[in-house]
GROMACS .gro file of C-alpha atoms in nm:
model
  491
    1UNK     CA    1  -5.945   1.668  -5.735
    2UNK     CA    2  -5.879   1.674  -5.365
    3UNK     CA    3  -5.522   1.794  -5.277
    4UNK     CA    4  -5.385   1.596  -4.980
    5UNK     CA    5  -5.172   1.648  -4.736
    6UNK     CA    6  -4.968   1.288  -4.740
    7UNK     CA    7  -4.975   1.014  -4.879
    8UNK     CA    8  -4.809   0.666  -4.807
    9UNK     CA    9  -4.758   0.428  -5.216
   10UNK     CA   10  -4.662   0.090  -5.224
   11UNK     CA   11  -4.707  -0.045  -4.928
   12UNK     CA   12  -4.957  -0.332  -4.806
   13UNK     CA   13  -5.239  -0.241  -4.618
   14UNK     CA   14  -5.410  -0.430  -4.388
   15UNK     CA   15  -5.685  -0.251  -4.218
   16UNK     CA   16  -5.862  -0.612  -4.039
   17UNK     CA   17  -6.208  -0.389  -3.949
   18UNK     CA   18  -6.274  -0.424  -4.369
   19UNK     CA   19  -6.114  -0.697  -4.439
   20UNK     CA   20  -5.840  -0.475  -4.648
   21UNK     CA   21  -5.534  -0.628  -4.731
   22UNK     CA   22  -5.373  -0.589  -4.977
   23UNK     CA   23  -5.119  -0.305  -5.202
   24UNK     CA   24  -5.318   0.050  -5.226
   25UNK     CA   25  -5.230   0.403  -5.172
   26UNK     CA   26  -5.346   0.531  -4.834
   27UNK     CA   27  -5.364   0.976  -4.776
   28UNK     CA   28  -5.372   1.127  -4.516
   29UNK     CA   29  -5.570   1.519  -4.429
   30UNK     CA   30  -5.633   1.689  -4.173
   31UNK     CA   31  -5.538   1.471  -3.919
   32UNK     CA   32  -5.802   1.178  -4.032
   33UNK     CA   33  -5.747   0.888  -4.328
   34UNK     CA   34  -5.896   1.121  -4.648
   35UNK     CA   35  -5.849   0.886  -4.910
   36UNK     CA   36  -5.722   0.520  -5.006
   37UNK     CA   37  -5.710   0.278  -5.280
   38UNK     CA   38  -5.572   0.145  -5.646
   39UNK     CA   39  -5.584   0.532  -5.829
   40UNK     CA   40  -5.260   0.798  -5.823
   41UNK     CA   41  -5.387   1.005  -5.554
   42UNK     CA   42  -5.251   1.350  -5.538
   43UNK     CA   43  -5.110   1.469  -5.251
   44UNK     CA   44  -4.818   1.763  -5.130
   45UNK     CA   45  -4.616   1.477  -4.982
   46UNK     CA   46  -4.538   1.118  -5.152
   47UNK     CA   47  -4.369   0.818  -4.883
   48UNK     CA   48  -4.285   0.529  -5.079
   49UNK     CA   49  -4.287   0.205  -4.815
   50UNK     CA   50  -4.290  -0.064  -5.014
   51UNK     CA   51  -4.212  -0.379  -4.888
   52UNK     CA   52  -4.362  -0.274  -4.509
   53UNK     CA   53  -4.732  -0.288  -4.390
   54UNK     CA   54  -4.944   0.032  -4.326
   55UNK     CA   55  -5.136  -0.086  -4.018
   56UNK     CA   56  -5.411   0.077  -3.759
   57UNK     CA   57  -5.161   0.202  -3.500
   58UNK     CA   58  -5.200  -0.031  -3.155
   59UNK     CA   59  -5.405   0.087  -2.844
   60UNK     CA   60  -5.270  -0.055  -2.575
   61UNK     CA   61  -5.545  -0.076  -2.246
   62UNK     CA   62  -5.321  -0.139  -1.986
   63UNK     CA   63  -4.987   0.127  -1.968
   64UNK     CA   64  -4.922   0.191  -1.646
   65UNK     CA   65  -4.613   0.346  -1.774
   66UNK     CA   66  -4.811   0.669  -1.884
   67UNK     CA   67  -4.472   0.962  -1.891
   68UNK     CA   68  -4.395   1.058  -2.198
   69UNK     CA   69  -4.038   0.901  -2.194
   70UNK     CA   70  -4.258   0.598  -2.099
   71UNK     CA   71  -4.458   0.657  -2.426
   72UNK     CA   72  -4.167   0.740  -2.653
   73UNK     CA   73  -4.073   0.325  -2.578
   74UNK     CA   74  -4.390   0.224  -2.627
   75UNK     CA   75  -4.395   0.429  -2.982
   76UNK     CA   76  -4.142   0.299  -3.100
   77UNK     CA   77  -4.364  -0.059  -3.059
   78UNK     CA   78  -4.595   0.064  -3.253
   79UNK     CA   79  -4.842   0.191  -3.005
   80UNK     CA   80  -5.088   0.531  -3.132
   81UNK     CA   81  -5.256   0.529  -2.816
   82UNK     CA   82  -5.181   0.393  -2.430
   83UNK     CA   83  -5.467   0.381  -2.133
   84UNK     CA   84  -5.424   0.361  -1.807
   85UNK     CA   85  -5.762   0.098  -1.716
   86UNK     CA   86  -5.663  -0.202  -1.489
   87UNK     CA   87  -5.479   0.019  -1.240
   88UNK     CA   88  -5.732   0.366  -1.301
   89UNK     CA   89  -5.639   0.671  -1.097
   90UNK     CA   90  -5.828   0.917  -0.894
   91UNK     CA   91  -5.925   1.210  -0.975
   92UNK     CA   92  -5.895   1.151  -1.380
   93UNK     CA   93  -5.972   1.547  -1.386
   94UNK     CA   94  -5.630   1.573  -1.260
   95UNK     CA   95  -5.450   1.295  -1.474
   96UNK     CA   96  -5.602   1.434  -1.795
   97UNK     CA   97  -5.502   1.815  -1.694
   98UNK     CA   98  -5.110   1.735  -1.584
   99UNK     CA   99  -5.113   1.547  -1.899
  100UNK     CA  100  -5.251   1.763  -2.146
  101UNK     CA  101  -5.021   2.054  -1.987
  102UNK     CA  102  -4.689   1.878  -2.033
  103UNK     CA  103  -4.773   1.668  -2.310
  104UNK     CA  104  -4.735   1.355  -2.513
  105UNK     CA  105  -4.606   1.155  -2.781
  106UNK     CA  106  -4.932   0.942  -2.818
  107UNK     CA  107  -5.292   0.922  -2.706
  108UNK     CA  108  -5.365   0.923  -2.325
  109UNK     CA  109  -5.697   0.814  -2.121
  110UNK     CA  110  -5.743   0.654  -1.736
  111UNK     CA  111  -6.015   0.496  -1.559
  112UNK     CA  112  -6.129   0.566  -1.231
  113UNK     CA  113  -5.979   0.393  -0.918
  114UNK     CA  114  -6.131   0.164  -0.673
  115UNK     CA  115  -5.810   0.143  -0.517
  116UNK     CA  116  -5.639   0.465  -0.482
  117UNK     CA  117  -6.012   0.523  -0.364
  118UNK     CA  118  -5.985   0.259  -0.074
  119UNK     CA  119  -5.624   0.387  -0.051
  120UNK     CA  120  -5.798   0.758   0.053
  121UNK     CA  121  -6.043   0.633   0.247
  122UNK     CA  122  -5.858   0.435   0.458
  123UNK     CA  123  -5.505   0.531   0.400
  124UNK     CA  124  -5.518   0.848   0.466
  125UNK     CA  125  -5.348   0.834   0.010
  126UNK     CA  126  -5.323   1.130  -0.203
  127UNK     CA  127  -5.615   1.216  -0.392
  128UNK     CA  128  -5.336   1.328  -0.674
  129UNK     CA  129  -5.476   1.174  -1.026
  130UNK     CA  130  -5.117   0.977  -1.009
  131UNK     CA  131  -5.004   0.594  -1.104
  132UNK     CA  132  -4.663   0.636  -0.885
  133UNK     CA  133  -4.867   0.732  -0.552
  134UNK     CA  134  -5.128   0.395  -0.567
  135UNK     CA  135  -4.767   0.201  -0.636
  136UNK     CA  136  -4.673   0.369  -0.308
  137UNK     CA  137  -4.956   0.254  -0.059
  138UNK     CA  138  -4.992  -0.146  -0.221
  139UNK     CA  139  -4.836  -0.356  -0.026
  140UNK     CA  140  -5.005  -0.143   0.305
  141UNK     CA  141  -5.267  -0.402   0.452
  142UNK     CA  142  -5.477  -0.071   0.608
  143UNK     CA  143  -5.636   0.019   0.228
  144UNK     CA  144  -5.724  -0.390   0.190
  145UNK     CA  145  -5.899  -0.427   0.510
  146UNK     CA  146  -6.317  -0.394   0.558
  147UNK     CA  147  -6.421  -0.067   0.539
  148UNK     CA  148  -6.773   0.057   0.742
  149UNK     CA  149  -7.113   0.060   0.558
  150UNK     CA  150  -7.035   0.516   0.517
  151UNK     CA  151  -6.641   0.461   0.430
  152UNK     CA  152  -6.752   0.218   0.124
  153UNK     CA  153  -7.049   0.427   0.056
  154UNK     CA  154  -6.750   0.712  -0.010
  155UNK     CA  155  -6.578   0.477  -0.169
  156UNK     CA  156  -6.823   0.450  -0.425
  157UNK     CA  157  -6.913   0.762  -0.407
  158UNK     CA  158  -6.605   0.908  -0.534
  159UNK     CA  159  -6.604   0.670  -0.844
  160UNK     CA  160  -6.884   0.772  -0.879
  161UNK     CA  161  -6.743   1.122  -0.903
  162UNK     CA  162  -6.498   0.998  -1.160
  163UNK     CA  163  -6.715   0.827  -1.406
  164UNK     CA  164  -6.949   1.199  -1.455
  165UNK     CA  165  -6.553   1.374  -1.492
  166UNK     CA  166  -6.501   1.139  -1.818
  167UNK     CA  167  -6.324   0.788  -1.658
  168UNK     CA  168  -6.294   0.524  -1.910
  169UNK     CA  169  -6.506   0.268  -1.674
  170UNK     CA  170  -6.344   0.121  -1.377
  171UNK     CA  171  -6.042  -0.008  -1.250
  172UNK     CA  172  -6.079  -0.245  -0.990
  173UNK     CA  173  -5.734  -0.433  -0.837
  174UNK     CA  174  -5.916  -0.659  -0.621
  175UNK     CA  175  -5.610  -0.916  -0.692
  176UNK     CA  176  -5.451  -0.708  -0.418
  177UNK     CA  177  -5.693  -0.751  -0.169
  178UNK     CA  178  -5.743  -1.122  -0.221
  179UNK     CA  179  -5.989  -1.118   0.088
  180UNK     CA  180  -6.190  -0.824   0.075
  181UNK     CA  181  -6.573  -0.845   0.011
  182UNK     CA  182  -6.733  -1.030  -0.238
  183UNK     CA  183  -7.023  -0.771  -0.194
  184UNK     CA  184  -6.830  -0.457  -0.278
  185UNK     CA  185  -6.710  -0.601  -0.632
  186UNK     CA  186  -7.112  -0.713  -0.715
  187UNK     CA  187  -7.119  -0.297  -0.578
  188UNK     CA  188  -6.875  -0.154  -0.800
  189UNK     CA  189  -6.926  -0.379  -1.112
  190UNK     CA  190  -7.305  -0.270  -1.052
  191UNK     CA  191  -7.178   0.075  -1.059
  192UNK     CA  192  -7.048   0.032  -1.402
  193UNK     CA  193  -7.310  -0.166  -1.515
  194UNK     CA  194  -7.581   0.138  -1.446
  195UNK     CA  195  -7.260   0.382  -1.570
  196UNK     CA  196  -7.290   0.205  -1.856
  197UNK     CA  197  -6.870   0.154  -1.868
  198UNK     CA  198  -6.673  -0.154  -1.854
  199UNK     CA  199  -6.442  -0.265  -1.563
  200UNK     CA  200  -6.039  -0.344  -1.601
  201UNK     CA  201  -5.982  -0.592  -1.326
  202UNK     CA  202  -5.741  -0.776  -1.225
  203UNK     CA  203  -5.871  -1.069  -1.076
  204UNK     CA  204  -5.864  -1.240  -0.717
  205UNK     CA  205  -5.618  -1.583  -0.694
  206UNK     CA  206  -5.845  -1.882  -0.845
  207UNK     CA  207  -5.966  -2.191  -0.646
  208UNK     CA  208  -5.724  -2.434  -0.821
  209UNK     CA  209  -5.386  -2.163  -0.712
  210UNK     CA  210  -5.508  -2.071  -0.361
  211UNK     CA  211  -5.859  -2.204  -0.196
  212UNK     CA  212  -5.885  -1.956   0.029
  213UNK     CA  213  -5.952  -1.734  -0.167
  214UNK     CA  214  -6.309  -1.605  -0.053
  215UNK     CA  215  -6.415  -1.704  -0.470
  216UNK     CA  216  -6.263  -1.762  -0.724
  217UNK     CA  217  -6.149  -1.496  -0.958
  218UNK     CA  218  -6.238  -1.620  -1.292
  219UNK     CA  219  -6.603  -1.707  -1.121
  220UNK     CA  220  -6.606  -1.369  -0.955
  221UNK     CA  221  -6.550  -1.201  -1.257
  222UNK     CA  222  -6.852  -1.366  -1.516
  223UNK     CA  223  -7.091  -1.362  -1.162
  224UNK     CA  224  -7.086  -1.007  -1.175
  225UNK     CA  225  -7.143  -1.017  -1.574
  226UNK     CA  226  -7.477  -1.257  -1.543
  227UNK     CA  227  -7.538  -1.033  -1.219
  228UNK     CA  228  -7.521  -0.735  -1.283
  229UNK     CA  229  -7.474  -0.666  -1.713
  230UNK     CA  230  -7.157  -0.524  -1.667
  231UNK     CA  231  -6.869  -0.513  -1.973
  232UNK     CA  232  -6.655  -0.678  -1.720
  233UNK     CA  233  -6.282  -0.741  -1.843
  234UNK     CA  234  -6.041  -0.959  -1.717
  235UNK     CA  235  -5.687  -0.791  -1.734
  236UNK     CA  236  -5.383  -0.964  -1.848
  237UNK     CA  237  -5.533  -1.312  -1.768
  238UNK     CA  238  -5.184  -1.477  -1.857
  239UNK     CA  239  -5.010  -1.352  -1.553
  240UNK     CA  240  -5.311  -1.446  -1.317
  241UNK     CA  241  -5.395  -1.754  -1.443
  242UNK     CA  242  -5.041  -1.908  -1.485
  243UNK     CA  243  -5.089  -2.300  -1.531
  244UNK     CA  244  -5.379  -2.322  -1.421
  245UNK     CA  245  -5.472  -2.076  -1.784
  246UNK     CA  246  -5.764  -2.324  -1.956
  247UNK     CA  247  -6.010  -2.312  -1.655
  248UNK     CA  248  -6.020  -1.900  -1.624
  249UNK     CA  249  -6.094  -1.950  -2.060
  250UNK     CA  250  -6.320  -2.245  -2.006
  251UNK     CA  251  -6.534  -1.965  -1.706
  252UNK     CA  252  -6.498  -1.688  -1.949
  253UNK     CA  253  -6.632  -1.886  -2.212
  254UNK     CA  254  -6.942  -2.063  -2.090
  255UNK     CA  255  -7.015  -1.718  -1.944
  256UNK     CA  256  -6.990  -1.560  -2.272
  257UNK     CA  257  -7.161  -1.829  -2.483
  258UNK     CA  258  -7.457  -1.698  -2.213
  259UNK     CA  259  -7.398  -1.400  -2.333
  260UNK     CA  260  -7.253  -1.203  -2.075
  261UNK     CA  261  -6.997  -0.932  -2.192
  262UNK     CA  262  -6.707  -1.033  -2.051
  263UNK     CA  263  -6.369  -0.934  -2.228
  264UNK     CA  264  -6.042  -1.050  -2.173
  265UNK     CA  265  -5.622  -0.956  -2.325
  266UNK     CA  266  -5.311  -1.109  -2.199
  267UNK     CA  267  -4.905  -1.015  -2.258
  268UNK     CA  268  -4.662  -1.252  -2.492
  269UNK     CA  269  -4.405  -1.312  -2.128
  270UNK     CA  270  -4.386  -1.505  -1.869
  271UNK     CA  271  -4.227  -1.295  -1.611
  272UNK     CA  272  -4.475  -0.988  -1.460
  273UNK     CA  273  -4.409  -0.688  -1.260
  274UNK     CA  274  -4.544  -0.522  -0.988
  275UNK     CA  275  -4.503  -0.354  -0.659
  276UNK     CA  276  -4.263  -0.594  -0.392
  277UNK     CA  277  -4.564  -0.507  -0.141
  278UNK     CA  278  -4.765  -0.694  -0.294
  279UNK     CA  279  -5.044  -0.906  -0.123
  280UNK     CA  280  -4.962  -1.245  -0.328
  281UNK     CA  281  -4.636  -1.205  -0.303
  282UNK     CA  282  -4.628  -1.287   0.092
  283UNK     CA  283  -4.370  -1.492   0.152
  284UNK     CA  284  -4.643  -1.709   0.264
  285UNK     CA  285  -4.806  -1.671  -0.026
  286UNK     CA  286  -4.575  -1.784  -0.290
  287UNK     CA  287  -4.595  -2.130  -0.291
  288UNK     CA  288  -4.933  -2.145  -0.465
  289UNK     CA  289  -4.790  -1.977  -0.767
  290UNK     CA  290  -4.511  -2.257  -0.751
  291UNK     CA  291  -4.301  -1.886  -0.706
  292UNK     CA  292  -3.997  -1.907  -0.426
  293UNK     CA  293  -3.848  -1.538  -0.364
  294UNK     CA  294  -3.554  -1.631  -0.595
  295UNK     CA  295  -3.815  -1.645  -0.879
  296UNK     CA  296  -3.846  -1.260  -0.852
  297UNK     CA  297  -3.646  -0.969  -0.965
  298UNK     CA  298  -3.574  -0.658  -0.744
  299UNK     CA  299  -3.571  -0.362  -1.040
  300UNK     CA  300  -3.400  -0.083  -0.875
  301UNK     CA  301  -3.090  -0.350  -0.851
  302UNK     CA  302  -3.145  -0.528  -1.121
  303UNK     CA  303  -3.114  -0.833  -0.835
  304UNK     CA  304  -3.297  -1.206  -0.792
  305UNK     CA  305  -3.419  -1.172  -0.450
  306UNK     CA  306  -3.206  -1.470  -0.230
  307UNK     CA  307  -3.425  -1.546   0.047
  308UNK     CA  308  -3.730  -1.528   0.253
  309UNK     CA  309  -3.511  -1.252   0.520
  310UNK     CA  310  -3.472  -0.976   0.217
  311UNK     CA  311  -3.821  -1.034   0.055
  312UNK     CA  312  -3.924  -0.977   0.395
  313UNK     CA  313  -3.689  -0.631   0.459
  314UNK     CA  314  -3.776  -0.526   0.128
  315UNK     CA  315  -4.136  -0.514   0.154
  316UNK     CA  316  -4.090  -0.329   0.558
  317UNK     CA  317  -3.861  -0.086   0.377
  318UNK     CA  318  -4.009  -0.042   0.027
  319UNK     CA  319  -4.313  -0.159  -0.127
  320UNK     CA  320  -4.372   0.021  -0.379
  321UNK     CA  321  -4.019  -0.067  -0.540
  322UNK     CA  322  -4.099  -0.306  -0.852
  323UNK     CA  323  -4.021  -0.657  -0.864
  324UNK     CA  324  -3.990  -0.919  -1.234
  325UNK     CA  325  -4.260  -1.228  -1.100
  326UNK     CA  326  -4.136  -1.561  -1.325
  327UNK     CA  327  -4.491  -1.711  -1.340
  328UNK     CA  328  -4.392  -1.926  -1.664
  329UNK     CA  329  -4.088  -2.022  -1.762
  330UNK     CA  330  -4.092  -1.897  -2.183
  331UNK     CA  331  -3.877  -2.162  -2.250
  332UNK     CA  332  -4.049  -2.488  -2.125
  333UNK     CA  333  -4.248  -2.608  -2.393
  334UNK     CA  334  -4.611  -2.680  -2.195
  335UNK     CA  335  -4.568  -2.358  -1.978
  336UNK     CA  336  -4.534  -2.101  -2.350
  337UNK     CA  337  -4.864  -2.306  -2.439
  338UNK     CA  338  -5.028  -2.177  -2.123
  339UNK     CA  339  -4.966  -1.852  -2.291
  340UNK     CA  340  -5.021  -1.874  -2.623
  341UNK     CA  341  -5.368  -1.999  -2.589
  342UNK     CA  342  -5.426  -1.683  -2.382
  343UNK     CA  343  -5.351  -1.428  -2.622
  344UNK     CA  344  -5.480  -1.660  -2.907
  345UNK     CA  345  -5.831  -1.739  -2.693
  346UNK     CA  346  -6.124  -1.557  -2.926
  347UNK     CA  347  -6.083  -1.204  -2.977
  348UNK     CA  348  -5.882  -1.156  -2.677
  349UNK     CA  349  -5.647  -0.800  -2.696
  350UNK     CA  350  -5.308  -0.758  -2.700
  351UNK     CA  351  -5.192  -0.534  -2.432
  352UNK     CA  352  -4.858  -0.475  -2.244
  353UNK     CA  353  -4.898  -0.403  -1.893
  354UNK     CA  354  -4.634  -0.178  -1.985
  355UNK     CA  355  -4.520   0.001  -1.610
  356UNK     CA  356  -4.340   0.298  -1.493
  357UNK     CA  357  -3.986   0.347  -1.534
  358UNK     CA  358  -3.733   0.327  -1.255
  359UNK     CA  359  -3.417   0.583  -1.271
  360UNK     CA  360  -3.124   0.608  -1.123
  361UNK     CA  361  -3.164   0.712  -0.767
  362UNK     CA  362  -3.512   0.695  -0.827
  363UNK     CA  363  -3.510   1.051  -0.943
  364UNK     CA  364  -3.714   1.111  -1.292
  365UNK     CA  365  -3.524   1.235  -1.575
  366UNK     CA  366  -3.566   1.494  -1.715
  367UNK     CA  367  -3.913   1.450  -1.875
  368UNK     CA  368  -3.800   1.493  -2.247
  369UNK     CA  369  -3.458   1.373  -2.195
  370UNK     CA  370  -3.403   1.088  -2.466
  371UNK     CA  371  -3.239   0.848  -2.582
  372UNK     CA  372  -3.262   0.762  -2.215
  373UNK     CA  373  -3.029   0.710  -1.923
  374UNK     CA  374  -2.883   0.381  -1.999
  375UNK     CA  375  -2.954   0.334  -1.623
  376UNK     CA  376  -3.324   0.332  -1.639
  377UNK     CA  377  -3.458   0.051  -1.536
  378UNK     CA  378  -3.822  -0.081  -1.751
  379UNK     CA  379  -4.021  -0.420  -1.756
  380UNK     CA  380  -3.946  -0.511  -2.182
  381UNK     CA  381  -4.327  -0.540  -2.197
  382UNK     CA  382  -4.318  -0.162  -2.127
  383UNK     CA  383  -4.148  -0.126  -2.495
  384UNK     CA  384  -4.199  -0.490  -2.702
  385UNK     CA  385  -4.539  -0.632  -2.592
  386UNK     CA  386  -4.658  -0.542  -2.984
  387UNK     CA  387  -4.393  -0.683  -3.184
  388UNK     CA  388  -4.287  -0.964  -2.996
  389UNK     CA  389  -4.646  -1.114  -3.029
  390UNK     CA  390  -4.658  -1.045  -3.391
  391UNK     CA  391  -4.248  -1.175  -3.353
  392UNK     CA  392  -4.399  -1.490  -3.226
  393UNK     CA  393  -4.785  -1.540  -3.236
  394UNK     CA  394  -4.784  -1.465  -3.674
  395UNK     CA  395  -4.398  -1.505  -3.809
  396UNK     CA  396  -4.232  -1.811  -3.600
  397UNK     CA  397  -4.525  -1.986  -3.469
  398UNK     CA  398  -4.804  -1.873  -3.715
  399UNK     CA  399  -5.120  -1.915  -3.469
  400UNK     CA  400  -5.245  -1.621  -3.604
  401UNK     CA  401  -5.264  -1.425  -3.929
  402UNK     CA  402  -5.114  -1.117  -4.012
  403UNK     CA  403  -5.484  -0.945  -4.007
  404UNK     CA  404  -5.542  -1.143  -3.676
  405UNK     CA  405  -5.251  -1.055  -3.504
  406UNK     CA  406  -5.289  -0.670  -3.593
  407UNK     CA  407  -5.673  -0.669  -3.530
  408UNK     CA  408  -5.580  -0.796  -3.159
  409UNK     CA  409  -5.334  -0.452  -3.084
  410UNK     CA  410  -5.554  -0.214  -3.317
  411UNK     CA  411  -5.904  -0.280  -3.368
  412UNK     CA  412  -6.034  -0.575  -3.120
  413UNK     CA  413  -5.918  -0.322  -2.844
  414UNK     CA  414  -6.078  -0.036  -3.034
  415UNK     CA  415  -6.367  -0.235  -2.980
  416UNK     CA  416  -6.393  -0.311  -2.638
  417UNK     CA  417  -6.399   0.087  -2.540
  418UNK     CA  418  -6.610   0.207  -2.844
  419UNK     CA  419  -6.951   0.128  -2.704
  420UNK     CA  420  -6.897   0.337  -2.403
  421UNK     CA  421  -6.640   0.596  -2.558
  422UNK     CA  422  -6.794   0.672  -2.920
  423UNK     CA  423  -6.444   0.845  -2.996
  424UNK     CA  424  -6.252   0.500  -3.060
  425UNK     CA  425  -6.499   0.419  -3.336
  426UNK     CA  426  -6.258   0.600  -3.534
  427UNK     CA  427  -5.964   0.372  -3.407
  428UNK     CA  428  -5.857   0.057  -3.416
  429UNK     CA  429  -5.890   0.116  -3.872
  430UNK     CA  430  -5.721   0.232  -4.174
  431UNK     CA  431  -5.998   0.327  -4.430
  432UNK     CA  432  -6.103   0.714  -4.577
  433UNK     CA  433  -6.268   0.839  -4.274
  434UNK     CA  434  -6.032   0.727  -4.004
  435UNK     CA  435  -5.822   0.902  -3.717
  436UNK     CA  436  -5.450   0.923  -3.867
  437UNK     CA  437  -5.292   0.672  -3.549
  438UNK     CA  438  -5.106   0.493  -3.849
  439UNK     CA  439  -4.820   0.254  -3.822
  440UNK     CA  440  -4.602   0.103  -4.097
  441UNK     CA  441  -4.356  -0.194  -4.036
  442UNK     CA  442  -4.169  -0.446  -4.176
  443UNK     CA  443  -4.314  -0.772  -4.126
  444UNK     CA  444  -4.012  -1.010  -4.173
  445UNK     CA  445  -3.750  -0.787  -3.951
  446UNK     CA  446  -4.048  -0.643  -3.654
  447UNK     CA  447  -3.850  -0.757  -3.396
  448UNK     CA  448  -3.856  -0.701  -3.015
  449UNK     CA  449  -3.551  -0.650  -2.863
  450UNK     CA  450  -3.593  -0.587  -2.424
  451UNK     CA  451  -3.456  -0.822  -2.232
  452UNK     CA  452  -3.545  -0.884  -1.861
  453UNK     CA  453  -3.120  -0.788  -1.864
  454UNK     CA  454  -3.236  -0.484  -2.036
  455UNK     CA  455  -3.554  -0.343  -2.007
  456UNK     CA  456  -3.572  -0.034  -2.205
  457UNK     CA  457  -3.449  -0.166  -2.524
  458UNK     CA  458  -3.630  -0.007  -2.822
  459UNK     CA  459  -3.838  -0.240  -3.108
  460UNK     CA  460  -3.712  -0.246  -3.449
  461UNK     CA  461  -3.862  -0.252  -3.801
  462UNK     CA  462  -4.070   0.014  -3.702
  463UNK     CA  463  -4.054   0.264  -3.979
  464UNK     CA  464  -4.293   0.517  -3.932
  465UNK     CA  465  -4.575   0.637  -3.597
  466UNK     CA  466  -4.871   0.906  -3.688
  467UNK     CA  467  -5.065   0.940  -3.434
  468UNK     CA  468  -5.380   1.214  -3.561
  469UNK     CA  469  -5.115   1.292  -3.837
  470UNK     CA  470  -4.842   1.385  -3.722
  471UNK     CA  471  -4.518   1.128  -3.693
  472UNK     CA  472  -4.378   1.056  -3.335
  473UNK     CA  473  -4.136   0.781  -3.519
  474UNK     CA  474  -3.970   0.856  -3.895
  475UNK     CA  475  -3.667   0.631  -3.973
  476UNK     CA  476  -3.769   0.412  -3.665
  477UNK     CA  477  -3.596   0.758  -3.473
  478UNK     CA  478  -3.854   0.939  -3.206
  479UNK     CA  479  -3.930   1.302  -3.354
  480UNK     CA  480  -3.830   1.437  -2.970
  481UNK     CA  481  -4.081   1.712  -3.030
  482UNK     CA  482  -4.351   1.553  -3.116
  483UNK     CA  483  -4.593   1.580  -2.849
  484UNK     CA  484  -4.950   1.545  -3.027
  485UNK     CA  485  -5.094   1.298  -2.811
  486UNK     CA  486  -5.492   1.362  -2.765
  487UNK     CA  487  -5.686   1.269  -2.454
  488UNK     CA  488  -5.939   0.954  -2.490
  489UNK     CA  489  -6.281   1.101  -2.286
  490UNK     CA  490  -6.651   0.952  -2.274
  491UNK     CA  491  -6.789   1.241  -2.361
   0.00000   0.00000   0.00000
């Protein structure tokens, strides 16, 4: 009889891939789920988790917080794999090498970056594989202009080289260069189709929100999927659509019904976060999203922006500084339902859009410092997205079953990737042969604690998180010397 490394007993095993939802034992050996069943399983260590749920660890397709501190916060929210796909980085080889040398508590991976490629070519940005470089240049008009034919060819060449190096797809934050030529977007989608990878798009404004947009953001994604055959992933449809989300979802549903591959994601907050220099936060554009400067909170100071003059000053002097952007009122029933429809749309993934932390004095702390310093600042979605989704959609609102919400946090994200990233076929599941990326939590206690005032307060109700069979959270506490995260690559 095989003797396994660890066996969990008494827990409710929820595996959306197989439809399993019952109490059974589950064993781990050598970083894999090695057995499950109702009979006794012999193991070197037995852990009783009676009354708790055992499920696949959550897979975040949209996490800009890629450092150790941010990943620890996400592990405390049930995340075992966090990927930088929407913005991406260039070159991905540098990002993978740096993360591998430093170590990470959870699994990591990167798409290549259309915006970073443009910044390199048009703004002289450093090709350093760092998301912070992209954020620093995000508000600069220079990268948003029209490249020459030779410059555009070089931009596409940079993307193609990164795909050859194992990038997980192409991140296209076209919403930050909203007047860029739609033909270029189609060329990027065509490159993705030929490479057999998805694009991950921050959409342009919808025409109903901004009639000056050269193309409707939702229609552009749908058209690219239909015309090129590319898999187009629509990032945070909640925040880019706001109260126009029904239009965006209708466009997606139509193109899906016609056979094109378009997938979506959303997060459970009514406020987003981005660099204050973003094109759509131009004081002259705010009214298009029913915003005013008071809708924005400057993260480094925690203060709402008072007026147009202060907003213009911040955009000029600190364009990469992060702001919170209140696009929906979560306390308003009608507006909350827009948010819920985005999250419960057919096969939508839950994804956090977690942001890099803002540190006291803007100087990052020791990478291994834990707990975080009290003045470390962040959007609550970086700490509480998954616990909040379970709390609101399952426990409070009963809009999804427990298995359904777990699927949106684990299985569905894995399936979005696995056609182009075969290793994802063993993630997002918990049956024998799957990777031992595992979450154990109390379904009646799991709760987000992070707020817009205190955005780094960890979630509660999560007792254990394992990455590749290695505990990174035990007893609801970070295992500080555990850095078992591994790269997710296409090869």
